[in-house]
PDB file of N, CA and C in Angstrom:
ATOM      1  N   GLN A  23      53.867 104.255 137.861  1.00  0.00           N
ATOM      2  CA  GLN A  23      53.426 104.743 136.531  1.00  0.00           C
ATOM      3  C   GLN A  23      54.608 105.317 135.751  1.00  0.00           C
ATOM      4  N   VAL A  24      55.620 105.771 136.423  1.00  0.00           N
ATOM      5  CA  VAL A  24      56.817 106.345 135.807  1.00  0.00           C
ATOM      6  C   VAL A  24      57.954 105.333 136.155  1.00  0.00           C
ATOM      7  N   GLN A  25      58.708 104.943 135.110  1.00  0.00           N
ATOM      8  CA  GLN A  25      59.778 104.088 135.293  1.00  0.00           C
ATOM      9  C   GLN A  25      61.140 104.799 134.761  1.00  0.00           C
ATOM     10  N   LEU A  26      62.252 104.755 135.468  1.00  0.00           N
ATOM     11  CA  LEU A  26      63.351 105.180 135.140  1.00  0.00           C
ATOM     12  C   LEU A  26      64.482 104.188 135.396  1.00  0.00           C
ATOM     13  N   VAL A  27      65.323 103.916 134.230  1.00  0.00           N
ATOM     14  CA  VAL A  27      66.236 102.890 134.359  1.00  0.00           C
ATOM     15  C   VAL A  27      67.641 103.379 133.832  1.00  0.00           C
ATOM     16  N   GLU A  28      68.576 103.395 134.673  1.00  0.00           N
ATOM     17  CA  GLU A  28      69.921 104.053 134.398  1.00  0.00           C
ATOM     18  C   GLU A  28      70.782 102.789 133.833  1.00  0.00           C
ATOM     19  N   SER A  29      71.598 103.218 133.019  1.00  0.00           N
ATOM     20  CA  SER A  29      72.742 102.319 132.588  1.00  0.00           C
ATOM     21  C   SER A  29      73.933 103.110 132.110  1.00  0.00           C
ATOM     22  N   GLY A  30      75.134 102.379 131.966  1.00  0.00           N
ATOM     23  CA  GLY A  30      76.282 103.052 131.460  1.00  0.00           C
ATOM     24  C   GLY A  30      77.390 103.158 132.504  1.00  0.00           C
ATOM     25  N   GLY A  31      77.060 102.884 133.651  1.00  0.00           N
ATOM     26  CA  GLY A  31      78.067 102.859 134.779  1.00  0.00           C
ATOM     27  C   GLY A  31      79.166 101.726 134.550  1.00  0.00           C
ATOM     28  N   GLY A  32      80.117 101.893 135.347  1.00  0.00           N
ATOM     29  CA  GLY A  32      81.269 101.047 135.285  1.00  0.00           C
ATOM     30  C   GLY A  32      82.486 101.495 135.807  1.00  0.00           C
ATOM     31  N   LEU A  33      83.592 100.781 135.617  1.00  0.00           N
ATOM     32  CA  LEU A  33      84.944 101.117 136.146  1.00  0.00           C
ATOM     33  C   LEU A  33      85.732 101.829 134.986  1.00  0.00           C
ATOM     34  N   VAL A  34      86.270 102.868 135.348  1.00  0.00           N
ATOM     35  CA  VAL A  34      87.061 103.820 134.473  1.00  0.00           C
ATOM     36  C   VAL A  34      88.190 104.285 135.160  1.00  0.00           C
ATOM     37  N   GLN A  35      89.270 104.527 134.460  1.00  0.00           N
ATOM     38  CA  GLN A  35      90.577 105.262 135.024  1.00  0.00           C
ATOM     39  C   GLN A  35      90.407 106.747 135.095  1.00  0.00           C
ATOM     40  N   ALA A  36      91.047 107.464 135.944  1.00  0.00           N
ATOM     41  CA  ALA A  36      91.022 108.746 135.938  1.00  0.00           C
ATOM     42  C   ALA A  36      91.406 109.394 134.578  1.00  0.00           C
ATOM     43  N   GLY A  37      90.657 110.437 134.262  1.00  0.00           N
ATOM     44  CA  GLY A  37      90.925 111.050 132.939  1.00  0.00           C
ATOM     45  C   GLY A  37      90.016 110.398 131.762  1.00  0.00           C
ATOM     46  N   GLY A  38      89.280 109.319 132.135  1.00  0.00           N
ATOM     47  CA  GLY A  38      88.557 108.678 131.126  1.00  0.00           C
ATOM     48  C   GLY A  38      87.056 109.325 131.070  1.00  0.00           C
ATOM     49  N   SER A  39      86.332 108.756 130.259  1.00  0.00           N
ATOM     50  CA  SER A  39      85.046 109.273 130.077  1.00  0.00           C
ATOM     51  C   SER A  39      83.839 108.130 130.152  1.00  0.00           C
ATOM     52  N   LEU A  40      82.729 108.522 130.475  1.00  0.00           N
ATOM     53  CA  LEU A  40      81.587 107.504 130.425  1.00  0.00           C
ATOM     54  C   LEU A  40      80.323 108.403 130.053  1.00  0.00           C
ATOM     55  N   ARG A  41      79.315 107.681 129.552  1.00  0.00           N
ATOM     56  CA  ARG A  41      78.002 108.197 129.160  1.00  0.00           C
ATOM     57  C   ARG A  41      76.974 107.503 129.933  1.00  0.00           C
ATOM     58  N   LEU A  42      76.259 108.054 130.769  1.00  0.00           N
ATOM     59  CA  LEU A  42      75.176 107.507 131.480  1.00  0.00           C
ATOM     60  C   LEU A  42      73.861 107.656 130.772  1.00  0.00           C
ATOM     61  N   SER A  43      72.974 106.669 130.770  1.00  0.00           N
ATOM     62  CA  SER A  43      71.692 106.738 130.090  1.00  0.00           C
ATOM     63  C   SER A  43      70.641 106.554 131.123  1.00  0.00           C
ATOM     64  N   CYS A  44      69.469 107.281 130.935  1.00  0.00           N
ATOM     65  CA  CYS A  44      68.281 106.962 131.705  1.00  0.00           C
ATOM     66  C   CYS A  44      67.181 106.802 130.731  1.00  0.00           C
ATOM     67  N   ALA A  45      66.663 105.632 130.560  1.00  0.00           N
ATOM     68  CA  ALA A  45      65.460 105.359 129.795  1.00  0.00           C
ATOM     69  C   ALA A  45      64.335 105.518 130.619  1.00  0.00           C
ATOM     70  N   THR A  46      63.333 106.222 129.860  1.00  0.00           N
ATOM     71  CA  THR A  46      62.025 106.563 130.674  1.00  0.00           C
ATOM     72  C   THR A  46      60.853 105.856 130.012  1.00  0.00           C
ATOM     73  N   SER A  47      59.896 105.579 130.857  1.00  0.00           N
ATOM     74  CA  SER A  47      58.722 104.988 130.224  1.00  0.00           C
ATOM     75  C   SER A  47      57.605 105.078 131.402  1.00  0.00           C
ATOM     76  N   GLY A  48      56.343 104.789 130.954  1.00  0.00           N
ATOM     77  CA  GLY A  48      55.210 105.001 131.681  1.00  0.00           C
ATOM     78  C   GLY A  48      54.443 106.388 131.441  1.00  0.00           C
ATOM     79  N   ASN A  49      53.571 106.842 132.349  1.00  0.00           N
ATOM     80  CA  ASN A  49      52.772 107.938 132.206  1.00  0.00           C
ATOM     81  C   ASN A  49      53.396 109.238 132.407  1.00  0.00           C
ATOM     82  N   ILE A  50      54.238 109.613 131.385  1.00  0.00           N
ATOM     83  CA  ILE A  50      54.996 110.860 131.381  1.00  0.00           C
ATOM     84  C   ILE A  50      54.322 111.884 130.503  1.00  0.00           C
ATOM     85  N   PHE A  51      53.713 112.886 130.977  1.00  0.00           N
ATOM     86  CA  PHE A  51      52.966 113.808 130.214  1.00  0.00           C
ATOM     87  C   PHE A  51      53.376 115.209 130.338  1.00  0.00           C
ATOM     88  N   SER A  52      53.946 115.595 131.515  1.00  0.00           N
ATOM     89  CA  SER A  52      54.424 117.018 131.685  1.00  0.00           C
ATOM     90  C   SER A  52      55.548 117.174 132.642  1.00  0.00           C
ATOM     91  N   ILE A  53      56.771 117.057 132.092  1.00  0.00           N
ATOM     92  CA  ILE A  53      57.998 117.038 132.842  1.00  0.00           C
ATOM     93  C   ILE A  53      58.371 118.345 133.285  1.00  0.00           C
ATOM     94  N   ASN A  54      58.639 118.684 134.499  1.00  0.00           N
ATOM     95  CA  ASN A  54      59.103 119.876 135.122  1.00  0.00           C
ATOM     96  C   ASN A  54      60.714 120.008 134.896  1.00  0.00           C
ATOM     97  N   VAL A  55      61.237 118.932 135.352  1.00  0.00           N
ATOM     98  CA  VAL A  55      62.762 118.915 135.355  1.00  0.00           C
ATOM     99  C   VAL A  55      63.248 117.408 135.477  1.00  0.00           C
ATOM    100  N   MET A  56      64.243 117.173 134.803  1.00  0.00           N
ATOM    101  CA  MET A  56      64.943 115.916 134.953  1.00  0.00           C
ATOM    102  C   MET A  56      66.568 116.215 135.406  1.00  0.00           C
ATOM    103  N   ALA A  57      66.945 115.276 136.116  1.00  0.00           N
ATOM    104  CA  ALA A  57      68.246 115.625 136.754  1.00  0.00           C
ATOM    105  C   ALA A  57      69.120 114.318 137.017  1.00  0.00           C
ATOM    106  N   TRP A  58      70.365 114.449 137.133  1.00  0.00           N
ATOM    107  CA  TRP A  58      71.260 113.450 137.629  1.00  0.00           C
ATOM    108  C   TRP A  58      71.723 113.768 139.008  1.00  0.00           C
ATOM    109  N   TYR A  59      71.632 112.958 139.976  1.00  0.00           N
ATOM    110  CA  TYR A  59      72.198 113.038 141.291  1.00  0.00           C
ATOM    111  C   TYR A  59      73.281 111.913 141.511  1.00  0.00           C
ATOM    112  N   ARG A  60      73.986 112.077 142.476  1.00  0.00           N
ATOM    113  CA  ARG A  60      74.871 111.019 142.741  1.00  0.00           C
ATOM    114  C   ARG A  60      75.087 111.038 144.350  1.00  0.00           C
ATOM    115  N   GLN A  61      75.468 109.823 144.921  1.00  0.00           N
ATOM    116  CA  GLN A  61      75.724 109.627 146.215  1.00  0.00           C
ATOM    117  C   GLN A  61      76.906 108.729 146.464  1.00  0.00           C
ATOM    118  N   ALA A  62      77.866 109.441 147.045  1.00  0.00           N
ATOM    119  CA  ALA A  62      79.177 108.694 147.292  1.00  0.00           C
ATOM    120  C   ALA A  62      79.102 108.113 148.723  1.00  0.00           C
ATOM    121  N   PRO A  63      79.897 107.063 148.963  1.00  0.00           N
ATOM    122  CA  PRO A  63      79.827 106.432 150.357  1.00  0.00           C
ATOM    123  C   PRO A  63      80.127 107.370 151.391  1.00  0.00           C
ATOM    124  N   GLY A  64      79.275 107.423 152.386  1.00  0.00           N
ATOM    125  CA  GLY A  64      79.318 108.396 153.612  1.00  0.00           C
ATOM    126  C   GLY A  64      78.945 109.746 153.307  1.00  0.00           C
ATOM    127  N   LYS A  65      78.515 110.009 152.218  1.00  0.00           N
ATOM    128  CA  LYS A  65      77.993 111.348 151.832  1.00  0.00           C
ATOM    129  C   LYS A  65      76.615 111.530 151.445  1.00  0.00           C
ATOM    130  N   GLN A  66      76.042 112.743 151.479  1.00  0.00           N
ATOM    131  CA  GLN A  66      74.684 112.988 151.105  1.00  0.00           C
ATOM    132  C   GLN A  66      74.497 112.895 149.486  1.00  0.00           C
ATOM    133  N   ARG A  67      73.206 112.612 149.156  1.00  0.00           N
ATOM    134  CA  ARG A  67      73.059 112.739 147.745  1.00  0.00           C
ATOM    135  C   ARG A  67      73.047 114.105 147.288  1.00  0.00           C
ATOM    136  N   GLU A  68      73.732 114.352 146.123  1.00  0.00           N
ATOM    137  CA  GLU A  68      73.871 115.709 145.670  1.00  0.00           C
ATOM    138  C   GLU A  68      73.428 115.843 144.288  1.00  0.00           C
ATOM    139  N   LEU A  69      72.968 116.973 143.912  1.00  0.00           N
ATOM    140  CA  LEU A  69      72.613 117.235 142.467  1.00  0.00           C
ATOM    141  C   LEU A  69      73.902 117.565 141.606  1.00  0.00           C
ATOM    142  N   VAL A  70      73.969 116.720 140.604  1.00  0.00           N
ATOM    143  CA  VAL A  70      75.132 116.873 139.580  1.00  0.00           C
ATOM    144  C   VAL A  70      74.709 117.829 138.472  1.00  0.00           C
ATOM    145  N   ALA A  71      73.562 117.566 137.825  1.00  0.00           N
ATOM    146  CA  ALA A  71      73.091 118.361 136.660  1.00  0.00           C
ATOM    147  C   ALA A  71      71.649 118.213 136.527  1.00  0.00           C
ATOM    148  N   SER A  72      70.886 119.198 136.004  1.00  0.00           N
ATOM    149  CA  SER A  72      69.544 119.206 135.653  1.00  0.00           C
ATOM    150  C   SER A  72      69.158 119.806 134.350  1.00  0.00           C
ATOM    151  N   ILE A  73      68.166 119.513 133.822  1.00  0.00           N
ATOM    152  CA  ILE A  73      67.671 119.998 132.628  1.00  0.00           C
ATOM    153  C   ILE A  73      66.167 120.186 132.640  1.00  0.00           C
ATOM    154  N   THR A  74      65.602 121.459 132.238  1.00  0.00           N
ATOM    155  CA  THR A  74      64.146 121.609 132.309  1.00  0.00           C
ATOM    156  C   THR A  74      63.553 121.197 131.015  1.00  0.00           C
ATOM    157  N   ASN A  75      62.204 121.193 130.999  1.00  0.00           N
ATOM    158  CA  ASN A  75      61.521 120.914 129.766  1.00  0.00           C
ATOM    159  C   ASN A  75      61.749 121.930 128.597  1.00  0.00           C
ATOM    160  N   GLY A  76      62.260 123.091 128.976  1.00  0.00           N
ATOM    161  CA  GLY A  76      62.532 124.098 127.987  1.00  0.00           C
ATOM    162  C   GLY A  76      64.022 124.047 127.719  1.00  0.00           C
ATOM    163  N   TRP A  77      64.778 122.920 128.211  1.00  0.00           N
ATOM    164  CA  TRP A  77      66.199 122.695 127.837  1.00  0.00           C
ATOM    165  C   TRP A  77      67.277 123.546 128.501  1.00  0.00           C
ATOM    166  N   ASN A  78      66.763 124.290 129.547  1.00  0.00           N
ATOM    167  CA  ASN A  78      67.646 125.105 130.365  1.00  0.00           C
ATOM    168  C   ASN A  78      68.521 123.979 131.191  1.00  0.00           C
ATOM    169  N   THR A  79      69.697 124.218 131.326  1.00  0.00           N
ATOM    170  CA  THR A  79      70.568 123.361 132.178  1.00  0.00           C
ATOM    171  C   THR A  79      71.301 124.068 133.399  1.00  0.00           C
ATOM    172  N   ASN A  80      71.611 123.134 134.352  1.00  0.00           N
ATOM    173  CA  ASN A  80      72.298 123.651 135.439  1.00  0.00           C
ATOM    174  C   ASN A  80      73.118 122.608 135.900  1.00  0.00           C
ATOM    175  N   TYR A  81      74.484 122.994 136.494  1.00  0.00           N
ATOM    176  CA  TYR A  81      75.527 121.971 136.869  1.00  0.00           C
ATOM    177  C   TYR A  81      76.038 122.343 138.180  1.00  0.00           C
ATOM    178  N   ALA A  82      76.282 121.357 138.952  1.00  0.00           N
ATOM    179  CA  ALA A  82      77.046 121.622 140.221  1.00  0.00           C
ATOM    180  C   ALA A  82      78.515 122.075 139.701  1.00  0.00           C
ATOM    181  N   ASP A  83      79.091 122.914 140.717  1.00  0.00           N
ATOM    182  CA  ASP A  83      80.450 123.343 140.411  1.00  0.00           C
ATOM    183  C   ASP A  83      81.498 122.360 140.089  1.00  0.00           C
ATOM    184  N   SER A  84      81.195 121.192 140.776  1.00  0.00           N
ATOM    185  CA  SER A  84      82.182 120.204 140.549  1.00  0.00           C
ATOM    186  C   SER A  84      82.026 119.456 139.052  1.00  0.00           C
ATOM    187  N   ALA A  85      80.963 119.716 138.589  1.00  0.00           N
ATOM    188  CA  ALA A  85      80.671 119.099 137.159  1.00  0.00           C
ATOM    189  C   ALA A  85      80.818 120.033 136.022  1.00  0.00           C
ATOM    190  N   LYS A  86      80.912 121.337 136.256  1.00  0.00           N
ATOM    191  CA  LYS A  86      81.018 122.327 135.200  1.00  0.00           C
ATOM    192  C   LYS A  86      82.257 122.156 134.383  1.00  0.00           C
ATOM    193  N   GLY A  87      82.094 122.142 133.191  1.00  0.00           N
ATOM    194  CA  GLY A  87      83.317 121.994 132.132  1.00  0.00           C
ATOM    195  C   GLY A  87      83.674 120.691 131.902  1.00  0.00           C
ATOM    196  N   ARG A  88      83.197 119.642 132.705  1.00  0.00           N
ATOM    197  CA  ARG A  88      83.393 118.256 132.446  1.00  0.00           C
ATOM    198  C   ARG A  88      82.124 117.374 132.058  1.00  0.00           C
ATOM    199  N   PHE A  89      81.090 117.662 132.659  1.00  0.00           N
ATOM    200  CA  PHE A  89      79.811 116.972 132.463  1.00  0.00           C
ATOM    201  C   PHE A  89      78.914 117.764 131.612  1.00  0.00           C
ATOM    202  N   THR A  90      78.103 117.062 130.785  1.00  0.00           N
ATOM    203  CA  THR A  90      77.063 117.653 129.991  1.00  0.00           C
ATOM    204  C   THR A  90      75.743 116.700 130.058  1.00  0.00           C
ATOM    205  N   ILE A  91      74.609 117.432 130.399  1.00  0.00           N
ATOM    206  CA  ILE A  91      73.424 116.832 130.350  1.00  0.00           C
ATOM    207  C   ILE A  91      72.612 117.051 129.212  1.00  0.00           C
ATOM    208  N   PHE A  92      71.973 116.020 128.515  1.00  0.00           N
ATOM    209  CA  PHE A  92      71.198 116.285 127.447  1.00  0.00           C
ATOM    210  C   PHE A  92      70.100 115.133 127.228  1.00  0.00           C
ATOM    211  N   ARG A  93      69.136 115.529 126.463  1.00  0.00           N
ATOM    212  CA  ARG A  93      68.036 114.572 126.140  1.00  0.00           C
ATOM    213  C   ARG A  93      67.945 114.278 124.660  1.00  0.00           C
ATOM    214  N   ASP A  94      67.436 112.969 124.444  1.00  0.00           N
ATOM    215  CA  ASP A  94      67.036 112.641 123.194  1.00  0.00           C
ATOM    216  C   ASP A  94      65.540 112.171 123.250  1.00  0.00           C
ATOM    217  N   ASN A  95      64.830 113.166 122.768  1.00  0.00           N
ATOM    218  CA  ASN A  95      63.267 112.989 123.106  1.00  0.00           C
ATOM    219  C   ASN A  95      62.695 111.860 122.083  1.00  0.00           C
ATOM    220  N   ALA A  96      63.334 111.527 120.947  1.00  0.00           N
ATOM    221  CA  ALA A  96      62.911 110.497 120.232  1.00  0.00           C
ATOM    222  C   ALA A  96      62.995 109.165 120.817  1.00  0.00           C
ATOM    223  N   LYS A  97      64.237 109.065 121.617  1.00  0.00           N
ATOM    224  CA  LYS A  97      64.548 107.805 122.343  1.00  0.00           C
ATOM    225  C   LYS A  97      64.016 107.831 123.701  1.00  0.00           C
ATOM    226  N   LYS A  98      63.317 108.887 124.180  1.00  0.00           N
ATOM    227  CA  LYS A  98      62.894 109.033 125.525  1.00  0.00           C
ATOM    228  C   LYS A  98      63.904 108.731 126.521  1.00  0.00           C
ATOM    229  N   THR A  99      65.058 109.300 126.223  1.00  0.00           N
ATOM    230  CA  THR A  99      66.285 108.910 127.104  1.00  0.00           C
ATOM    231  C   THR A  99      67.077 110.258 127.548  1.00  0.00           C
ATOM    232  N   LEU A 100      67.406 110.195 128.754  1.00  0.00           N
ATOM    233  CA  LEU A 100      68.258 111.386 129.455  1.00  0.00           C
ATOM    234  C   LEU A 100      69.703 110.794 129.460  1.00  0.00           C
ATOM    235  N   TYR A 101      70.676 111.659 129.217  1.00  0.00           N
ATOM    236  CA  TYR A 101      72.114 111.282 129.187  1.00  0.00           C
ATOM    237  C   TYR A 101      72.837 112.294 130.164  1.00  0.00           C
ATOM    238  N   LEU A 102      73.928 111.540 130.552  1.00  0.00           N
ATOM    239  CA  LEU A 102      74.992 112.501 131.304  1.00  0.00           C
ATOM    240  C   LEU A 102      76.389 112.064 130.728  1.00  0.00           C
ATOM    241  N   GLN A 103      76.952 112.983 129.936  1.00  0.00           N
ATOM    242  CA  GLN A 103      78.303 112.725 129.372  1.00  0.00           C
ATOM    243  C   GLN A 103      79.209 113.157 130.388  1.00  0.00           C
ATOM    244  N   MET A 104      80.142 112.291 130.796  1.00  0.00           N
ATOM    245  CA  MET A 104      81.128 112.638 131.922  1.00  0.00           C
ATOM    246  C   MET A 104      82.489 112.449 131.283  1.00  0.00           C
ATOM    247  N   ASN A 105      83.269 113.592 131.257  1.00  0.00           N
ATOM    248  CA  ASN A 105      84.696 113.599 130.763  1.00  0.00           C
ATOM    249  C   ASN A 105      85.516 113.903 131.848  1.00  0.00           C
ATOM    250  N   SER A 106      86.771 113.650 131.573  1.00  0.00           N
ATOM    251  CA  SER A 106      87.854 114.032 132.620  1.00  0.00           C
ATOM    252  C   SER A 106      87.566 113.494 133.990  1.00  0.00           C
ATOM    253  N   LEU A 107      87.189 112.294 134.126  1.00  0.00           N
ATOM    254  CA  LEU A 107      86.664 111.774 135.358  1.00  0.00           C
ATOM    255  C   LEU A 107      87.776 111.703 136.448  1.00  0.00           C
ATOM    256  N   LYS A 108      87.474 111.957 137.652  1.00  0.00           N
ATOM    257  CA  LYS A 108      88.175 112.071 138.853  1.00  0.00           C
ATOM    258  C   LYS A 108      87.838 110.972 139.836  1.00  0.00           C
ATOM    259  N   PRO A 109      88.809 110.476 140.522  1.00  0.00           N
ATOM    260  CA  PRO A 109      88.290 109.516 141.703  1.00  0.00           C
ATOM    261  C   PRO A 109      87.238 110.050 142.587  1.00  0.00           C
ATOM    262  N   GLU A 110      87.080 111.359 142.824  1.00  0.00           N
ATOM    263  CA  GLU A 110      85.994 111.899 143.646  1.00  0.00           C
ATOM    264  C   GLU A 110      84.739 111.821 142.876  1.00  0.00           C
ATOM    265  N   ASP A 111      84.557 111.455 141.720  1.00  0.00           N
ATOM    266  CA  ASP A 111      83.354 111.230 140.918  1.00  0.00           C
ATOM    267  C   ASP A 111      82.679 109.869 141.248  1.00  0.00           C
ATOM    268  N   THR A 112      83.483 109.099 141.921  1.00  0.00           N
ATOM    269  CA  THR A 112      82.911 107.712 142.271  1.00  0.00           C
ATOM    270  C   THR A 112      81.709 107.747 143.100  1.00  0.00           C
ATOM    271  N   ALA A 113      80.656 107.171 142.612  1.00  0.00           N
ATOM    272  CA  ALA A 113      79.439 107.390 143.413  1.00  0.00           C
ATOM    273  C   ALA A 113      78.329 106.468 142.489  1.00  0.00           C
ATOM    274  N   VAL A 114      77.151 106.273 143.258  1.00  0.00           N
ATOM    275  CA  VAL A 114      76.010 105.741 142.484  1.00  0.00           C
ATOM    276  C   VAL A 114      75.246 106.915 141.924  1.00  0.00           C
ATOM    277  N   TYR A 115      74.974 106.848 140.673  1.00  0.00           N
ATOM    278  CA  TYR A 115      74.402 107.907 140.045  1.00  0.00           C
ATOM    279  C   TYR A 115      72.868 107.656 139.789  1.00  0.00           C
ATOM    280  N   TYR A 116      71.982 108.572 140.081  1.00  0.00           N
ATOM    281  CA  TYR A 116      70.643 108.250 139.990  1.00  0.00           C
ATOM    282  C   TYR A 116      69.964 109.357 139.068  1.00  0.00           C
ATOM    283  N   CYS A 117      69.117 108.774 138.279  1.00  0.00           N
ATOM    284  CA  CYS A 117      68.236 109.608 137.411  1.00  0.00           C
ATOM    285  C   CYS A 117      66.927 110.010 138.176  1.00  0.00           C
ATOM    286  N   ASN A 118      66.574 111.274 138.002  1.00  0.00           N
ATOM    287  CA  ASN A 118      65.418 111.859 138.767  1.00  0.00           C
ATOM    288  C   ASN A 118      64.518 112.595 137.649  1.00  0.00           C
ATOM    289  N   LEU A 119      63.217 112.394 137.986  1.00  0.00           N
ATOM    290  CA  LEU A 119      62.270 113.121 137.086  1.00  0.00           C
ATOM    291  C   LEU A 119      61.157 113.696 138.022  1.00  0.00           C
ATOM    292  N   VAL A 120      60.838 114.945 137.705  1.00  0.00           N
ATOM    293  CA  VAL A 120      59.759 115.689 138.558  1.00  0.00           C
ATOM    294  C   VAL A 120      58.718 115.885 137.632  1.00  0.00           C
ATOM    295  N   GLN A 121      57.428 115.487 138.052  1.00  0.00           N
ATOM    296  CA  GLN A 121      56.235 115.723 137.263  1.00  0.00           C
ATOM    297  C   GLN A 121      55.022 115.849 138.220  1.00  0.00           C
ATOM    298  N   ASP A 122      54.308 116.955 138.061  1.00  0.00           N
ATOM    299  CA  ASP A 122      53.081 117.140 138.958  1.00  0.00           C
ATOM    300  C   ASP A 122      53.353 117.046 140.314  1.00  0.00           C
ATOM    301  N   GLY A 123      54.500 117.585 140.716  1.00  0.00           N
ATOM    302  CA  GLY A 123      54.814 117.684 142.127  1.00  0.00           C
ATOM    303  C   GLY A 123      55.410 116.287 142.637  1.00  0.00           C
ATOM    304  N   MET A 124      55.541 115.313 141.781  1.00  0.00           N
ATOM    305  CA  MET A 124      56.130 114.083 142.331  1.00  0.00           C
ATOM    306  C   MET A 124      57.473 113.769 141.736  1.00  0.00           C
ATOM    307  N   ASN A 125      58.245 113.198 142.666  1.00  0.00           N
ATOM    308  CA  ASN A 125      59.669 112.837 142.348  1.00  0.00           C
ATOM    309  C   ASN A 125      59.703 111.293 142.025  1.00  0.00           C
ATOM    310  N   TYR A 126      60.331 111.038 140.910  1.00  0.00           N
ATOM    311  CA  TYR A 126      60.515 109.589 140.489  1.00  0.00           C
ATOM    312  C   TYR A 126      62.164 109.400 140.420  1.00  0.00           C
ATOM    313  N   TRP A 127      62.460 108.261 140.861  1.00  0.00           N
ATOM    314  CA  TRP A 127      63.945 107.890 140.806  1.00  0.00           C
ATOM    315  C   TRP A 127      64.150 106.567 140.193  1.00  0.00           C
ATOM    316  N   GLY A 128      65.297 106.459 139.544  1.00  0.00           N
ATOM    317  CA  GLY A 128      65.808 105.170 139.194  1.00  0.00           C
ATOM    318  C   GLY A 128      66.576 104.492 140.265  1.00  0.00           C
ATOM    319  N   LYS A 129      67.021 103.266 140.075  1.00  0.00           N
ATOM    320  CA  LYS A 129      67.667 102.536 141.178  1.00  0.00           C
ATOM    321  C   LYS A 129      69.250 102.873 141.144  1.00  0.00           C
ATOM    322  N   GLY A 130      69.597 103.531 140.147  1.00  0.00           N
ATOM    323  CA  GLY A 130      71.097 104.007 140.158  1.00  0.00           C
ATOM    324  C   GLY A 130      71.999 103.131 139.288  1.00  0.00           C
ATOM    325  N   THR A 131      73.097 103.767 138.899  1.00  0.00           N
ATOM    326  CA  THR A 131      74.151 102.982 138.260  1.00  0.00           C
ATOM    327  C   THR A 131      75.386 103.348 138.910  1.00  0.00           C
ATOM    328  N   LEU A 132      76.298 102.399 139.061  1.00  0.00           N
ATOM    329  CA  LEU A 132      77.647 102.666 139.851  1.00  0.00           C
ATOM    330  C   LEU A 132      78.725 103.061 138.934  1.00  0.00           C
ATOM    331  N   VAL A 133      79.358 104.205 139.259  1.00  0.00           N
ATOM    332  CA  VAL A 133      80.544 104.680 138.574  1.00  0.00           C
ATOM    333  C   VAL A 133      81.623 104.618 139.588  1.00  0.00           C
ATOM    334  N   THR A 134      82.733 104.006 139.158  1.00  0.00           N
ATOM    335  CA  THR A 134      83.932 103.865 139.967  1.00  0.00           C
ATOM    336  C   THR A 134      85.082 104.359 139.067  1.00  0.00           C
ATOM    337  N   VAL A 135      85.870 105.396 139.493  1.00  0.00           N
ATOM    338  CA  VAL A 135      86.965 106.015 138.863  1.00  0.00           C
ATOM    339  C   VAL A 135      88.220 105.671 139.661  1.00  0.00           C
ATOM    340  N   SER A 136      89.202 104.941 139.047  1.00  0.00           N
ATOM    341  CA  SER A 136      90.289 104.619 139.638  1.00  0.00           C
ATOM    342  C   SER A 136      91.403 105.555 139.293  1.00  0.00           C
ATOM    343  N   SER A 137      92.434 105.626 140.266  1.00  0.00           N
ATOM    344  CA  SER A 137      93.657 106.527 140.066  1.00  0.00           C
ATOM    345  C   SER A 137      94.664 105.920 139.054  1.00  0.00           C
TER     346      SER A 137
END
């Protein structure tokens, strides 16, 4: 009933920028929180940034000062602006939505940062 589709990933050199998008659709009526997670090869999935329905934001230490999470309600889209990218940011990035105790996930978009 809830669909999340990420886009915007790709190959970028260290120091560059990317903007990830998460288009939402379906039966979305009461969002508790939306977030971006990432999973690098051989590592656990980790929270990168989150935003509540009240627009409160939270960032992982590794993302602070470089990444910004924001929403465009008119477009029903969640974004992650990533600046000053580092090779260690290389991962599959996933959009997450929590509603009524349920977790919904997109299929991910790959970000590769080269030196």
